[in-house]
Each structure stands twice: as C-alpha cells, then as structure tokens.
Short mmCIF file of C-alpha atoms and ligand atoms in Angstrom, two decimals:
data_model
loop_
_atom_site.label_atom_id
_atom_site.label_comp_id
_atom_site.label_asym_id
_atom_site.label_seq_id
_atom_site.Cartn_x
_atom_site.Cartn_y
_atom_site.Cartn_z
CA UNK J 1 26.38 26.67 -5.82
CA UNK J 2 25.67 25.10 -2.40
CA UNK J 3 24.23 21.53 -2.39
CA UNK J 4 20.62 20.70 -1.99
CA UNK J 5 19.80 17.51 0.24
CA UNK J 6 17.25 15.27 -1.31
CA UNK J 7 15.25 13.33 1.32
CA UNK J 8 13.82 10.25 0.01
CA UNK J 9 10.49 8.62 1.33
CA UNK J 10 8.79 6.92 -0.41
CA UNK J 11 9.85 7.35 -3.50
CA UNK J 12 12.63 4.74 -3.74
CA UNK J 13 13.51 5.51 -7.85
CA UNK J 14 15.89 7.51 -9.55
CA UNK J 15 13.20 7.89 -13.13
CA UNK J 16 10.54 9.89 -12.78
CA UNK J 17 11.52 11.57 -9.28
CA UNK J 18 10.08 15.04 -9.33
CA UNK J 19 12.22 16.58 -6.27
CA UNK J 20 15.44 14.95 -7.16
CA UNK J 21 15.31 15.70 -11.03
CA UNK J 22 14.28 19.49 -9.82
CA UNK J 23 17.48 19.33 -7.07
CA UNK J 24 19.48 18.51 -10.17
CA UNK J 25 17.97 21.05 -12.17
CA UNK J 26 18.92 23.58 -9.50
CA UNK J 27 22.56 22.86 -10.41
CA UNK J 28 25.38 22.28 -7.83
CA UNK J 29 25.74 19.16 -5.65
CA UNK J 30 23.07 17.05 -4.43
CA UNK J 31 22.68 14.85 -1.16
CA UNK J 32 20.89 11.86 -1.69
CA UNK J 33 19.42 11.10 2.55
CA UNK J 34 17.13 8.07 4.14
CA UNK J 35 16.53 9.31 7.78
CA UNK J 36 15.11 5.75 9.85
CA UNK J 37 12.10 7.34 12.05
CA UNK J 38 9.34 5.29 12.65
CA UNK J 39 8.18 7.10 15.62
CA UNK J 40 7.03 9.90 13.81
CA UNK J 41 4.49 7.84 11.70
CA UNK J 42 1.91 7.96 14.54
CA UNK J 43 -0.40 4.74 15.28
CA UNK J 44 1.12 2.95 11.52
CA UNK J 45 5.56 2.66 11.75
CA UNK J 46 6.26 0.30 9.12
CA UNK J 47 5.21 -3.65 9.78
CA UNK J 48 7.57 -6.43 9.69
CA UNK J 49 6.76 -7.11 5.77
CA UNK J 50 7.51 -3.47 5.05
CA UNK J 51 10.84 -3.01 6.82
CA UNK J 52 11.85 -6.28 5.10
CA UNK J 53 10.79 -4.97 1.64
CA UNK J 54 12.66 -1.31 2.70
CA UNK J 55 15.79 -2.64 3.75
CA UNK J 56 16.34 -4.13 0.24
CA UNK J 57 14.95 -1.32 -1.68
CA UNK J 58 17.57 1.19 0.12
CA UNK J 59 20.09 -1.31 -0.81
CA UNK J 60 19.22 -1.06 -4.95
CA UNK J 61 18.48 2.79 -4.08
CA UNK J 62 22.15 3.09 -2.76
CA UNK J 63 23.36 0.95 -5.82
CA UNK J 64 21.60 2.66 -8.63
CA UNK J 65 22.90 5.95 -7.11
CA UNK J 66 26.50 4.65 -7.40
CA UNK J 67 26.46 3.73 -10.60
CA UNK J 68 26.35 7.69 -11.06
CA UNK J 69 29.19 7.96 -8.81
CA UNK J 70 26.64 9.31 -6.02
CA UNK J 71 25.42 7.20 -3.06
CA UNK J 72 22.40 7.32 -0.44
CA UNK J 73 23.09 8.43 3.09
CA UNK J 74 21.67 6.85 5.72
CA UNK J 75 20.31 8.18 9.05
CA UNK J 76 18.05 7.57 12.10
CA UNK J 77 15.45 10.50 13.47
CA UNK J 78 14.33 12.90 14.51
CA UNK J 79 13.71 13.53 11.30
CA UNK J 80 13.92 17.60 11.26
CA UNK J 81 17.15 17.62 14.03
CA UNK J 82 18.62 14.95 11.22
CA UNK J 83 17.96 17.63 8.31
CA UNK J 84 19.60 20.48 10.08
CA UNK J 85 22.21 18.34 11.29
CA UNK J 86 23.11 17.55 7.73
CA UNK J 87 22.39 20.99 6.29
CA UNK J 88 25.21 22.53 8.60
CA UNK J 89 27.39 19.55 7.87
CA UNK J 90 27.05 19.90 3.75
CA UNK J 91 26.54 23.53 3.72
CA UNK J 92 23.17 22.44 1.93
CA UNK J 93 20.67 25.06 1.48
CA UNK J 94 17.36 23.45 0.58
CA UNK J 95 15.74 20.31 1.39
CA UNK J 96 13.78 18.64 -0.96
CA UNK J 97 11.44 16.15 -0.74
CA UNK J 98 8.01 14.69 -2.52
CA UNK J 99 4.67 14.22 -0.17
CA UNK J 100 3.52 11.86 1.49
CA UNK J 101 -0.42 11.63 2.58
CA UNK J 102 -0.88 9.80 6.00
CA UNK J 103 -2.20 12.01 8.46
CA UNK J 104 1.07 11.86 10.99
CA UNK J 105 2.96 12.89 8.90
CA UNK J 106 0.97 15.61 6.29
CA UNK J 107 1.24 17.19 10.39
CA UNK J 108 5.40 16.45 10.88
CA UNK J 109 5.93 17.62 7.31
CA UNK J 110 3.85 21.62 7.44
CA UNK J 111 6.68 21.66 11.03
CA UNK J 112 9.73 21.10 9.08
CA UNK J 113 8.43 22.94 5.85
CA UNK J 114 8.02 26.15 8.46
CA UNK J 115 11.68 25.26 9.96
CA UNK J 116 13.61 24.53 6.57
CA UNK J 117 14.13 26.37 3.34
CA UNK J 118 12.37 23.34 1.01
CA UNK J 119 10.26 22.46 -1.46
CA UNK J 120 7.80 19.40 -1.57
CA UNK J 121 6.63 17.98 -5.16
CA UNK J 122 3.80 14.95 -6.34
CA UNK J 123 5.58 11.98 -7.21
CA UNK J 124 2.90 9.06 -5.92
CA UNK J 125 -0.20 9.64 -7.14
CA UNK J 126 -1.60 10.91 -10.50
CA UNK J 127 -3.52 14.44 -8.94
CA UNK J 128 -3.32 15.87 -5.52
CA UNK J 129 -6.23 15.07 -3.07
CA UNK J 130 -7.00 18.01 -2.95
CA UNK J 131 -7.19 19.43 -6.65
CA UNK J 132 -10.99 17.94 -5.92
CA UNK J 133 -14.14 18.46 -3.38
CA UNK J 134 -14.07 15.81 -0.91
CA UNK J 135 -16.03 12.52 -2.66
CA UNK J 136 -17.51 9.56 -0.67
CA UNK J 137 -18.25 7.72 -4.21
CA UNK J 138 -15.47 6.19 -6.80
CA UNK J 139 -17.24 6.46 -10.22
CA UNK J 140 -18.16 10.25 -10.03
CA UNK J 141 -14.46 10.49 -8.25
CA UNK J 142 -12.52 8.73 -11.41
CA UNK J 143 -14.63 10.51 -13.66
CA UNK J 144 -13.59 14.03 -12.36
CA UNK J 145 -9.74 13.01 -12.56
CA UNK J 146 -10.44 11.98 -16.00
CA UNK J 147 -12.11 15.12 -17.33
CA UNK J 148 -9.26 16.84 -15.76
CA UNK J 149 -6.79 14.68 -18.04
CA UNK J 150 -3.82 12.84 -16.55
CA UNK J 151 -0.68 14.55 -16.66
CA UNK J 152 1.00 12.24 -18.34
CA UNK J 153 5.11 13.34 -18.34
CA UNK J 154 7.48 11.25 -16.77
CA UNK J 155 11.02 13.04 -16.39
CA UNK J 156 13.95 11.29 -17.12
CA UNK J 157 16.20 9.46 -15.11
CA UNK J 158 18.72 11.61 -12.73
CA UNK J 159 22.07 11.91 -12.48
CA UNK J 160 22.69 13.59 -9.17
CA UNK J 161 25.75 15.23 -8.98
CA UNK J 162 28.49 14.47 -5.95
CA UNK J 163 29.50 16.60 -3.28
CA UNK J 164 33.43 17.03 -2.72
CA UNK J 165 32.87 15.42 0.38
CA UNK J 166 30.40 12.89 1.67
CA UNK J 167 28.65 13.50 5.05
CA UNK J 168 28.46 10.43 7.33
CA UNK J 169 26.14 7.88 7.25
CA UNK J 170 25.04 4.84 9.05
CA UNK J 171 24.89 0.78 7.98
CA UNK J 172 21.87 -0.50 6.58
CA UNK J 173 22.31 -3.03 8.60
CA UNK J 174 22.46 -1.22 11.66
CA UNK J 175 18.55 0.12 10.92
CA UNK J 176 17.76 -3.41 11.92
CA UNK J 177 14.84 -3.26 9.30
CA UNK J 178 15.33 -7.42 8.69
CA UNK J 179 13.15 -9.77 10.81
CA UNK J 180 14.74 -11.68 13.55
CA UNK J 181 13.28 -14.90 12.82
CA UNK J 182 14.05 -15.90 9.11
CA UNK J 183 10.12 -15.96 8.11
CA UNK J 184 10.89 -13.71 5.35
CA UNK J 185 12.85 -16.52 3.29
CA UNK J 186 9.75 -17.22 0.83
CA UNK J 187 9.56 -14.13 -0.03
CA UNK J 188 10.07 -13.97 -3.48
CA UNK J 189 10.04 -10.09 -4.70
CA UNK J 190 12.53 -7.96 -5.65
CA UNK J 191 12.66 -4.79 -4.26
CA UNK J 192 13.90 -1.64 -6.40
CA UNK J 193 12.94 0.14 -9.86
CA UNK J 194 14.38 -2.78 -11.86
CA UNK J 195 12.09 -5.23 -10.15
CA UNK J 196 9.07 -3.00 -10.99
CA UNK J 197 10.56 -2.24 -14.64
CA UNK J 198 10.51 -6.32 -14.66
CA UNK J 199 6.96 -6.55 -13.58
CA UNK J 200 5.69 -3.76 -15.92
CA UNK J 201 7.46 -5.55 -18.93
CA UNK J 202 5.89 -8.61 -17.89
CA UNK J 203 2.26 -7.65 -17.53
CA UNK J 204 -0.29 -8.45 -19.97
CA UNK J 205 -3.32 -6.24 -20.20
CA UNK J 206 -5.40 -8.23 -22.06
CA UNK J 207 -4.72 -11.44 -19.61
CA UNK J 208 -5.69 -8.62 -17.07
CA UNK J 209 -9.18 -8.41 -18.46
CA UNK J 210 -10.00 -11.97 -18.49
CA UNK J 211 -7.89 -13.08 -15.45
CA UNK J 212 -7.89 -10.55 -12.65
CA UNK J 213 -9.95 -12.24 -10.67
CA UNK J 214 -8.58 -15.85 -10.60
CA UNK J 215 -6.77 -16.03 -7.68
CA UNK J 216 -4.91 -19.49 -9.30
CA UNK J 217 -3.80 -17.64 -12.36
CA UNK J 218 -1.08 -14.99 -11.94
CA UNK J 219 -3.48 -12.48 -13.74
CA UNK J 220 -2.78 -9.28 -11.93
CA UNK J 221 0.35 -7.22 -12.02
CA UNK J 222 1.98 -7.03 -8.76
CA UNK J 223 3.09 -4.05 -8.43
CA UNK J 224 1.62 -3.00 -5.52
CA UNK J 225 4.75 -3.01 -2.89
CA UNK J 226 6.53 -1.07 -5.76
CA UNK J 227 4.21 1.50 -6.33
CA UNK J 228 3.44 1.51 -1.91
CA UNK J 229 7.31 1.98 -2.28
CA UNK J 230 7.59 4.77 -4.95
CA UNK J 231 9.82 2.21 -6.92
CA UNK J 232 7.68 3.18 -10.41
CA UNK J 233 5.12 5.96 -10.48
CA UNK J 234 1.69 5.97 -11.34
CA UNK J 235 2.31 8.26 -14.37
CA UNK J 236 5.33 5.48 -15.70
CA UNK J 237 2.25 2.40 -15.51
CA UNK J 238 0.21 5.39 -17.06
CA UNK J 239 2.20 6.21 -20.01
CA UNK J 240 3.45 2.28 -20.85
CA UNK J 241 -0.40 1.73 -21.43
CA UNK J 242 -2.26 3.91 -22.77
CA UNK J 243 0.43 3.43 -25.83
CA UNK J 244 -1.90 0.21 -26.39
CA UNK J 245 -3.99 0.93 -29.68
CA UNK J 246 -6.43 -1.76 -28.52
CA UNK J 247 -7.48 -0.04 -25.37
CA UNK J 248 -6.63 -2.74 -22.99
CA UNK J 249 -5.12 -1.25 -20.38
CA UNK J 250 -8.32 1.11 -19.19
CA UNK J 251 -9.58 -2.18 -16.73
CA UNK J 252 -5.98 -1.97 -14.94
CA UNK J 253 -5.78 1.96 -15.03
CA UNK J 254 -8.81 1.97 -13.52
CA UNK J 255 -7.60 0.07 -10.43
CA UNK J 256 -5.12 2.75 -10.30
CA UNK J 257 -7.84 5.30 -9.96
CA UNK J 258 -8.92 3.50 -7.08
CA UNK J 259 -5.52 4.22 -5.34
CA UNK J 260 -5.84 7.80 -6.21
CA UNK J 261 -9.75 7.34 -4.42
CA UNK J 262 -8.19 5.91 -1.29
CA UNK J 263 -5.50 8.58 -0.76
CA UNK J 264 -7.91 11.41 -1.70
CA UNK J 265 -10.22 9.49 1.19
CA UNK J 266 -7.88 9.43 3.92
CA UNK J 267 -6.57 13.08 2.70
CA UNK J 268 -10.13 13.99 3.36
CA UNK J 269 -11.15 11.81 6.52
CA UNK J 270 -7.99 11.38 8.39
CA UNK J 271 -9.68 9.78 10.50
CA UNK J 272 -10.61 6.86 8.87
CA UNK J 273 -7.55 4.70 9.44
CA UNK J 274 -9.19 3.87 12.80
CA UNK J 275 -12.48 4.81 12.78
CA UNK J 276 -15.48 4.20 10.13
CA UNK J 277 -16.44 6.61 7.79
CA UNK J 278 -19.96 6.03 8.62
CA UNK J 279 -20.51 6.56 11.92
CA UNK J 280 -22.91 4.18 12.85
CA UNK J 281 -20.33 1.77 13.08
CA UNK J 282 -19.11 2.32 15.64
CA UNK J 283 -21.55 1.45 17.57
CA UNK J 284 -21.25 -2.08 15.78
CA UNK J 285 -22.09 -5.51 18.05
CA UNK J 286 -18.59 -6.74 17.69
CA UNK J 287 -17.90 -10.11 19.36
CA UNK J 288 -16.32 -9.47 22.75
CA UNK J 289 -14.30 -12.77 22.32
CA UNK J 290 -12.36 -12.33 19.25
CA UNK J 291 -13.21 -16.09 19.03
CA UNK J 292 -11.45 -17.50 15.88
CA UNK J 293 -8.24 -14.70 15.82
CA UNK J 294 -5.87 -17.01 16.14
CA UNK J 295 -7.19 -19.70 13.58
CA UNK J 296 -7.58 -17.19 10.62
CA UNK J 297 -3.91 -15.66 11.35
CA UNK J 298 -2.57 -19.19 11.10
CA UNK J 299 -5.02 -19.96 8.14
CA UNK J 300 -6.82 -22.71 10.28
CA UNK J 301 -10.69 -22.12 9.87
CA UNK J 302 -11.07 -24.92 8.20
CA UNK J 303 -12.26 -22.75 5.05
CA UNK J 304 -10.15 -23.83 2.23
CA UNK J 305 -9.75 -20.50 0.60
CA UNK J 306 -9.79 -18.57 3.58
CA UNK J 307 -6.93 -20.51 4.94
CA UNK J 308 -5.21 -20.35 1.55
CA UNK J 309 -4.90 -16.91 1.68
CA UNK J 310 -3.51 -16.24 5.27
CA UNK J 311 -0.73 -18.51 4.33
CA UNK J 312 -0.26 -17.15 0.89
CA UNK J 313 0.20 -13.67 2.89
CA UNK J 314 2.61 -15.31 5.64
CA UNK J 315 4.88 -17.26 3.23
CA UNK J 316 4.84 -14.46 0.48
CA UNK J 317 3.91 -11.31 2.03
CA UNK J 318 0.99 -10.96 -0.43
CA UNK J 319 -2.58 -11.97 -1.51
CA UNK J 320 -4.40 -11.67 -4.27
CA UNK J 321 -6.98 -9.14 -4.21
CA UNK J 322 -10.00 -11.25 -4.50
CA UNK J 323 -9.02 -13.51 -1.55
CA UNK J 324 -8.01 -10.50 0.36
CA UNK J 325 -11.97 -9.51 0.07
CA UNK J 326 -13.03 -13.27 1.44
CA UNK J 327 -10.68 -12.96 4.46
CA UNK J 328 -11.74 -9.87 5.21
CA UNK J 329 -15.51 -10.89 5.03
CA UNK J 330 -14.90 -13.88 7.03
CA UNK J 331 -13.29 -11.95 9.77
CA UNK J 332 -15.11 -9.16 9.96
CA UNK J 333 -18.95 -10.75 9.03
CA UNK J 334 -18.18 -14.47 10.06
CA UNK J 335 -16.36 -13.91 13.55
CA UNK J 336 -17.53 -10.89 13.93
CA UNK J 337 -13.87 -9.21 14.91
CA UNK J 338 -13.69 -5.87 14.10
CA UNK J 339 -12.37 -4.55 11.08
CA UNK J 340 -9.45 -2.48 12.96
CA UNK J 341 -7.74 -5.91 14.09
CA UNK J 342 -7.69 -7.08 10.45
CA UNK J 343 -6.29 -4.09 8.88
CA UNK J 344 -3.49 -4.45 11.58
CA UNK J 345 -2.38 -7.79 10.58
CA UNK J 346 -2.14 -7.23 7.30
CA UNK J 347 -0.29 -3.92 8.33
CA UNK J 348 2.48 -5.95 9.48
CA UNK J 349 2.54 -9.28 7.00
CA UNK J 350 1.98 -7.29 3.37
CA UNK J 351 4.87 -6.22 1.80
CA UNK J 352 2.36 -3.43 0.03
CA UNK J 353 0.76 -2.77 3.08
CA UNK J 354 -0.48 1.14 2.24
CA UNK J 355 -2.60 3.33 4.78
CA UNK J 356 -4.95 4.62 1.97
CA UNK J 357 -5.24 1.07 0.50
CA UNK J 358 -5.54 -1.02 3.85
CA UNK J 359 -7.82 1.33 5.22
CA UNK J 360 -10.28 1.66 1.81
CA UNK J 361 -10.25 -2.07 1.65
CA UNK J 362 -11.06 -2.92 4.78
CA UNK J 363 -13.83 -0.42 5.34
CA UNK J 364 -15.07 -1.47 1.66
CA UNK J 365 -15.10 -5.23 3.18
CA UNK J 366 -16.89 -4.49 6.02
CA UNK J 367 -19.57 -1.95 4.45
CA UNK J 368 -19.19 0.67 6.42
CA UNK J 369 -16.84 2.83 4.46
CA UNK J 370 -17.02 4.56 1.02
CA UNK J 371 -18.67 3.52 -1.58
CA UNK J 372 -18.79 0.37 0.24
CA UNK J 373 -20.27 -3.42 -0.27
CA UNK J 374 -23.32 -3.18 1.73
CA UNK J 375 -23.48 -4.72 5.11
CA UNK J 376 -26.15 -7.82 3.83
CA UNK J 377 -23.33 -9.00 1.07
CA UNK J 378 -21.47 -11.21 2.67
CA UNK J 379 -18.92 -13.62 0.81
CA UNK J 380 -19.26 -17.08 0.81
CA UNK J 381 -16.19 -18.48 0.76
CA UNK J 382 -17.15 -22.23 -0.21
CA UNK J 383 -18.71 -20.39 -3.63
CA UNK J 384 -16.01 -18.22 -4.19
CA UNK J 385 -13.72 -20.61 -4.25
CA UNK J 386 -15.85 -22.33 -6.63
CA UNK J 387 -16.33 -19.15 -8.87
CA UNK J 388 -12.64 -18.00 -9.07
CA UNK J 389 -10.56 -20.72 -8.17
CA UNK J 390 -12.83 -23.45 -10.13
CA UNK J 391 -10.11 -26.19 -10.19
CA UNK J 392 -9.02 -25.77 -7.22
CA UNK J 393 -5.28 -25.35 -8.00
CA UNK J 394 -4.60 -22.38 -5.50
CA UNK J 395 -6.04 -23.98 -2.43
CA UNK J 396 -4.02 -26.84 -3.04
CA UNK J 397 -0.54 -25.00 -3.60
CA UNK J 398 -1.53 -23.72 -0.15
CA UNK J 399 -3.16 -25.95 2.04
CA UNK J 400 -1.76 -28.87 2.15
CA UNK J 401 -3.69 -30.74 4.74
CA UNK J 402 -7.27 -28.86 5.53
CA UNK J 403 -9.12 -29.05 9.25
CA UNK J 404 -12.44 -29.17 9.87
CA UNK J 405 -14.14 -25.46 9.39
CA UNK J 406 -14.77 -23.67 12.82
CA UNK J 407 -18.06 -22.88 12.23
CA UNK J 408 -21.01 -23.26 10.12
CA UNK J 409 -21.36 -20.16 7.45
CA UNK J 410 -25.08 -20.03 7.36
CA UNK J 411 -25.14 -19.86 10.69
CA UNK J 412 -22.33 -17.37 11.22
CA UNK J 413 -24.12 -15.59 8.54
CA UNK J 414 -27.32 -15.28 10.28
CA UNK J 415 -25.72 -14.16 13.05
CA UNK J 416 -24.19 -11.44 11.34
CA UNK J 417 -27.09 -10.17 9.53
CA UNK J 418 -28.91 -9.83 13.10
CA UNK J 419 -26.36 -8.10 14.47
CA UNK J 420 -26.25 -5.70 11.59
CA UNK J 421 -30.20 -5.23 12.21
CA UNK J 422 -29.26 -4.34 15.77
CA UNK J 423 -27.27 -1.70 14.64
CA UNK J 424 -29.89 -0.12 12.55
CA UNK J 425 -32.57 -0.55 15.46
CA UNK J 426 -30.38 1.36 17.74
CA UNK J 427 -30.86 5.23 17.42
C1 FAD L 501 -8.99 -5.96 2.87
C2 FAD L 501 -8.08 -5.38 1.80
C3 FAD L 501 -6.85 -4.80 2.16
C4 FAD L 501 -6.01 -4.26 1.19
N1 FAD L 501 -4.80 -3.71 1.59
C5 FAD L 501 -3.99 -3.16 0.65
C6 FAD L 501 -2.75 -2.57 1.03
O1 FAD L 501 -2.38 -2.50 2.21
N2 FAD L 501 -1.95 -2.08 0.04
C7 FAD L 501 -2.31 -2.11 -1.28
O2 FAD L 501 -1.55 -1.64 -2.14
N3 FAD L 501 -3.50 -2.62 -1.66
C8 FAD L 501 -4.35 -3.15 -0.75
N4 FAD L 501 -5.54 -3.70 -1.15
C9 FAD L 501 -5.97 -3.55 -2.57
C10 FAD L 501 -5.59 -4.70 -3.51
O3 FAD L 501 -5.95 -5.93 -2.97
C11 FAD L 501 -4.09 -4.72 -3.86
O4 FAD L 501 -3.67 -3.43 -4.27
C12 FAD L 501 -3.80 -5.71 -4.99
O5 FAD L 501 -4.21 -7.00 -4.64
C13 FAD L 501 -2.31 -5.70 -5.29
O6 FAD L 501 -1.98 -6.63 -6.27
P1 FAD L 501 -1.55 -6.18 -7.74
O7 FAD L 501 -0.48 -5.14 -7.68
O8 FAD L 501 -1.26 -7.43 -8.50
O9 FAD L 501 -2.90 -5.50 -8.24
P2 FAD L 501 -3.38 -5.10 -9.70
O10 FAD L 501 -4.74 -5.68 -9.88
O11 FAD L 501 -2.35 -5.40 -10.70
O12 FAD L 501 -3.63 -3.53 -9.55
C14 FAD L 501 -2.68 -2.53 -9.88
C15 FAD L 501 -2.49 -1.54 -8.79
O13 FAD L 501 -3.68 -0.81 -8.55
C16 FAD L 501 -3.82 -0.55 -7.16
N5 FAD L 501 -5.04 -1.21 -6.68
C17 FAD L 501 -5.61 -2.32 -7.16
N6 FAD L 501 -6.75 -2.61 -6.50
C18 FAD L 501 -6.87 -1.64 -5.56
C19 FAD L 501 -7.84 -1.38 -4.55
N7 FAD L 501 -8.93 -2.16 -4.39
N8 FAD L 501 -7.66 -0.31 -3.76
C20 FAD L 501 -6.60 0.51 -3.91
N9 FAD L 501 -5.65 0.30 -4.85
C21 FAD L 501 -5.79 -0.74 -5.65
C22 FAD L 501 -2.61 -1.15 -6.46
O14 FAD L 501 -1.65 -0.14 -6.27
C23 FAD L 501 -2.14 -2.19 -7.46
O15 FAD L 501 -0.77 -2.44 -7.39
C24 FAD L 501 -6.41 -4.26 -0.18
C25 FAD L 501 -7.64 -4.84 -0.54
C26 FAD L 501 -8.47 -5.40 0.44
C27 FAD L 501 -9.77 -6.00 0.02
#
C-alpha cells in the first residue's frame, strides 16, 4: 500500500484527528507534513504571538509523533508545489488534510483539492457552516445546532505508521517563527495537546458559572490558543462535560457555540474580516487622527483597567474576555479609531488570535456586526472595573504606577454618541 501524506494545519493533536486517524485507517504508511506558507493566508499570516505559540506546538507535535516511532516533516510553501514535491518523493498517493474556514484559504484549498487526489475532514468545529442557512443572530443560531444534536465521538489517539524511508525536512528553527526581541519571555503557556489536556483537567465548571466574568479571578478556562491551534477539539471539551450530572458545564458549552457562530459568520460573510456586516458603517465618522493609538497599545490612557489589559496582552499574550470588551469600547467608542486597527493589534499580540473570533468580537464591540451591542452601549471602564474587578487586585498586578487618563469619558462619550447620530442622519 502506498503512503498517504497527512498535512497538518491547524490541528496540532494526535487524539481526535479525523484525517490522520482515517490516513491510518487506510492502512500503509503515513507522512506526517507542516508546510511554512504564510503568504497564502491573504490580508491575516500569523502575528508575532501566533508564530511564537506555533513554533512550540510543532515542537510537542514532532515529539508526540516520535514517541510512535513517526515524526513531523517540516517544509516552507508553496503549499501545493510542496505537496507534489513530496508525493513524488514518498510515492504517496493521497493527501489528507482537515478544513480550515478563512476565506484565503477555503479559495487555496478548492485549487489543490482539484490538483491532488485528497480528502478534507471537520476536526475544529462541532457542525460545518454550512449544514445551516446563513444566521445574523446567536440564540436562534445555537438553538438550531442543538436540535440537530452534537456529534459527540471523539476517535482515539493515532498511531501513524512509518515509511521505510523519511523524506527531507527542514529545522524548526530555520522557519524563524520565534520573535527577535525576547518579548515573548512572560509568556507562560504551554503549547501542545498535553497543555490543553492540563487545562481541561483543571477547569471547574461550576467556578465557571460564578466567576467568568472576574477578570482578577482565574475563572475561565483558557483554552482558547489550544482550541485556535487544534491542540483539543471542540467535541473532546464537549464530551468531558456534558458527563457532569449537575449540568454545569452548559454556561461554558455555550461559549463554544459562540465559536461555532463566528466561523459560520465569516463562512457566510467573508467579507467581514475587514469590512462591517452592516453596511452603514462604513460610512462611520472615524477620527482622522488616530489620537490616543499609541497610549492604549502601551496601556497608557490613564484608565486603570484599560491599561491593565493592554499589558496583560503584551506580557502574556492574552486577556480576559471581559477586559477585551472594555478595550475594545474604549478604542473604538472613546478615540474613535476604527475597529479594523484594533482587531490588527490583537492579531499580532494574542496567542489565540482567531479570524472568526477577532473579527465577531470586534464587530460585536463596536455594534455594527451580528447580533451586536448596540452602538449607544458604551462601557465605562471606571464602573467596570468596579463591577468585575471590585478589589481591585487585577489592576494592581498590572499597573504598577497609573498616569493621568487622556481624556474625560463623559465627554468622549458624548462625542461618540453624536457621531453615531451622524451616521444615522446620513442617507
Ligand atoms: C474584541 C475581542 C476580540 C477577541 N478576539 C479573539 C480571538 O482572536 N481569538 C479567540 O479565541 N477569542 C477571541 N475573543 C473571544 C474571547 O474573549 C476569548 O475566546 C476568551 O477570552 C478566551 O479565553 P478562555 O479560553 O479562558 O475563554 P472561556 O470563557 O473559557 O471560553 C471557552 C472557549 O470558548 C470560545 N469563546 C469564548 N468566548 C467567545 C466569544 N465571545 N467568541 C468566540 N469564541 C468564544 C473560545 O474558544 C474559548 O477558548 C475576542 C473577544 C473580544 C471582545
């Protein structure tokens, strides 16, 4: 039997890996292959905090393989000249992979499927985008995926089986994925399916219920760069909780139906990564002076929380979710920067940083997206620290020494709600 090359993504795991387990299942040898090409992923190549966080996930990739006597092979792009390169090298005769749903790449994907003998599987999200109609609206979304039933098997973990002969492959180091600069060092993660394992062991959903939202309490799971990653599946977090008798997990699996809303968004509106849903906003009153950039990506604006955050996400590569919705107000409604420039800094500083997710979020922030917070709510970050960080114990593990704010809220707020008025004046 000739081998079958397995071209990983992002789907960094050896359990629960629908196109390697089937590759196995096909019997004869199987080529595990990385191929380095972040040309072909359009406007979005991998930020800084993402080739950081791959670089050490191919490393526990390459080691998990080898404890089955198998090993990953490395290459740069093209990605389809790479495939056929190694197909004529192995004597391979299929390729397969599992999806992936940015736009760029849905479109480099359909060119090799017509090229190569392959076969494509689900391994990221729960159901296919587009097992539904297009939806603009979570709660009728999640309740249609939930009629429909979660399929709920997870295969085993594979053993893929070694070629007589290895084809070549280049360093990991050589990808140059680590940053120049050593700002990575307080990043404190660990990359792979047995750091995700770790984290799933760990979480508590009850704590989950009560704490999600405290930004000072480490209440939330942190998975997210794993599951951006495909270093545990949706159906694994599935499975481990709905075994709770007491119901508990539903408030967490529910935040995983909003990652199956935000791919089955930008499946439907590929667009949306740069422009807003609604259209109106485009037409948006943005400031013309990006006044304030520079002081909320240093975490300078003088608004404790605010400022917490943007160094929580440049010293970790991560914020919590509730502070990622004040930033994003502030920036967006307080300085009055678009939305675009936001979602690009946290493109390159997150270690989860996910085109579905980014995009949903920041449309959600800035109202003009699905089911999105209208325009009028705008955060106040002096009460929201208040609300969810009522001690005060996460502004001070951030900011040390605070500066005066940069502006005055109700002002900024004012000015914010006028220039929203403008844009509904305007035909
Ligand atoms: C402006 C903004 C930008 C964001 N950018 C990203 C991003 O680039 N990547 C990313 O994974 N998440 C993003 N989010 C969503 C959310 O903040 C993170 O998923 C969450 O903070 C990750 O921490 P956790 O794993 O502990 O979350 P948990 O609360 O433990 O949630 C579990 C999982 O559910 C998913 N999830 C949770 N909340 C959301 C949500 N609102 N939308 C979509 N999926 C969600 C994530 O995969 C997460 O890992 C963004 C939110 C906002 C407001």
């Amino acid at each position: 039997m000739r081998p079958t090359l397995v071209w990983f993504r992002l789907d960094l795991r050896l359990t629960d890996n629908p196109a390697l387990s089937a590759a196995v299942r096909r019997g004869g040898p199987v080529i595990p292959v990385y191929i380095w090409a972040p040309e072909e992923e359009g406007a979005w190549p991998p930020g800084a905090a993402s080739r950081w966080w791959l670089h050490h996930s191919l490393a526990a990739l390459d080691a998990g393989l080898r404890e089955y006597g198998s090993r990953l092979i490395l290459r740069r792009g093209p990605s389809l000249d790479t495939l056929r390169d190694l197909m004529n090298e192995t004597g391979a005769d299929a390729v397969y992979w599992n999806r992936r749903y940015e736009p760029a790449l849905i479109a480099r994907d359909k060119i090799i499927k017509a090229a190569l003998p392959s076969e494509s599987f689900n391994s990221a999200l729960l159901f296919e985008p587009w097992e539904f109609k297009p939806y603009r609206v979570f709660t009728p979304f999640w309740k249609a995926c939930l009629a429909k039933g979660v399929p709920a098997t997870v295969q085993p973990r594979a053993r893929p089986p070694a070629p007589a002969r290895w084809p070549a492959s280049v360093k990991l180091e050589s990808l140059e994925l680590l940053p120049r600069l050593d700002w990575a060092k307080g990043f404190d993660w660990k990359p792979g399916e047995a750091g995700a394992q770790k984290l799933l062991r760990r979480f508590n959903a009850r704590r989950y219920t009560t704490d999600r939202d405290r930004p000072d309490l480490a209440g939330t799971s942190r998975l997210s760069p794993h599951l951006h990653f495909g270093e545990i599946s949706p159906r694994q977090i599935w499975n481990a909780l709905t075994k709770n008798a007491d119901q508990s997990g539903w408030g967490y699996l529910r935040q995983l139906g909003w990652r199956e809303f935000a791919h089955h968004l930008l499946y439907h509106f590929p667009h949306t990564a740069e422009e807003p849903l609604r259209p109106q906003f485009s037409r948006f009153p943005w400031s013309k002076t990006n006044t304030g950039w520079r002081e909320w990506t240093r975490g300078k604006t003088g608004f404790p929380l605010v400022d917490a955050g943007m160094r929580e996400l440049w010293t970790t590569g991560w914020m919590h979710n509730r502070v990622r919705m004040v930033v994003a107000s502030f920036l967006v409604k307080d300085l009055l920067i678009p939305w675009q420039e936001g979602a690009r800094w946290f493109w390159d500083t997150l270690v989860d940083a996910d085109l579905a997710n980014n995009t949903l979020g920041w449309q959600w922030t800035a109202g003009c997206g699905a089911d999105a917070a209208p325009y009028f709510r705008i955060f106040n970050p002096i009460s929201q620290a208040e609300k969810f960080d009522p001690h005060g114990d996460y502004i001070r593990r951030w900011v040390k020494t605070p500066v005066a704010p940069i502006l005055d809220h109700t002002a900024a707020r004012d000015r914010a709600l006028r220039a929203f008025d403008q844009l509904k004046s305007t035909p």
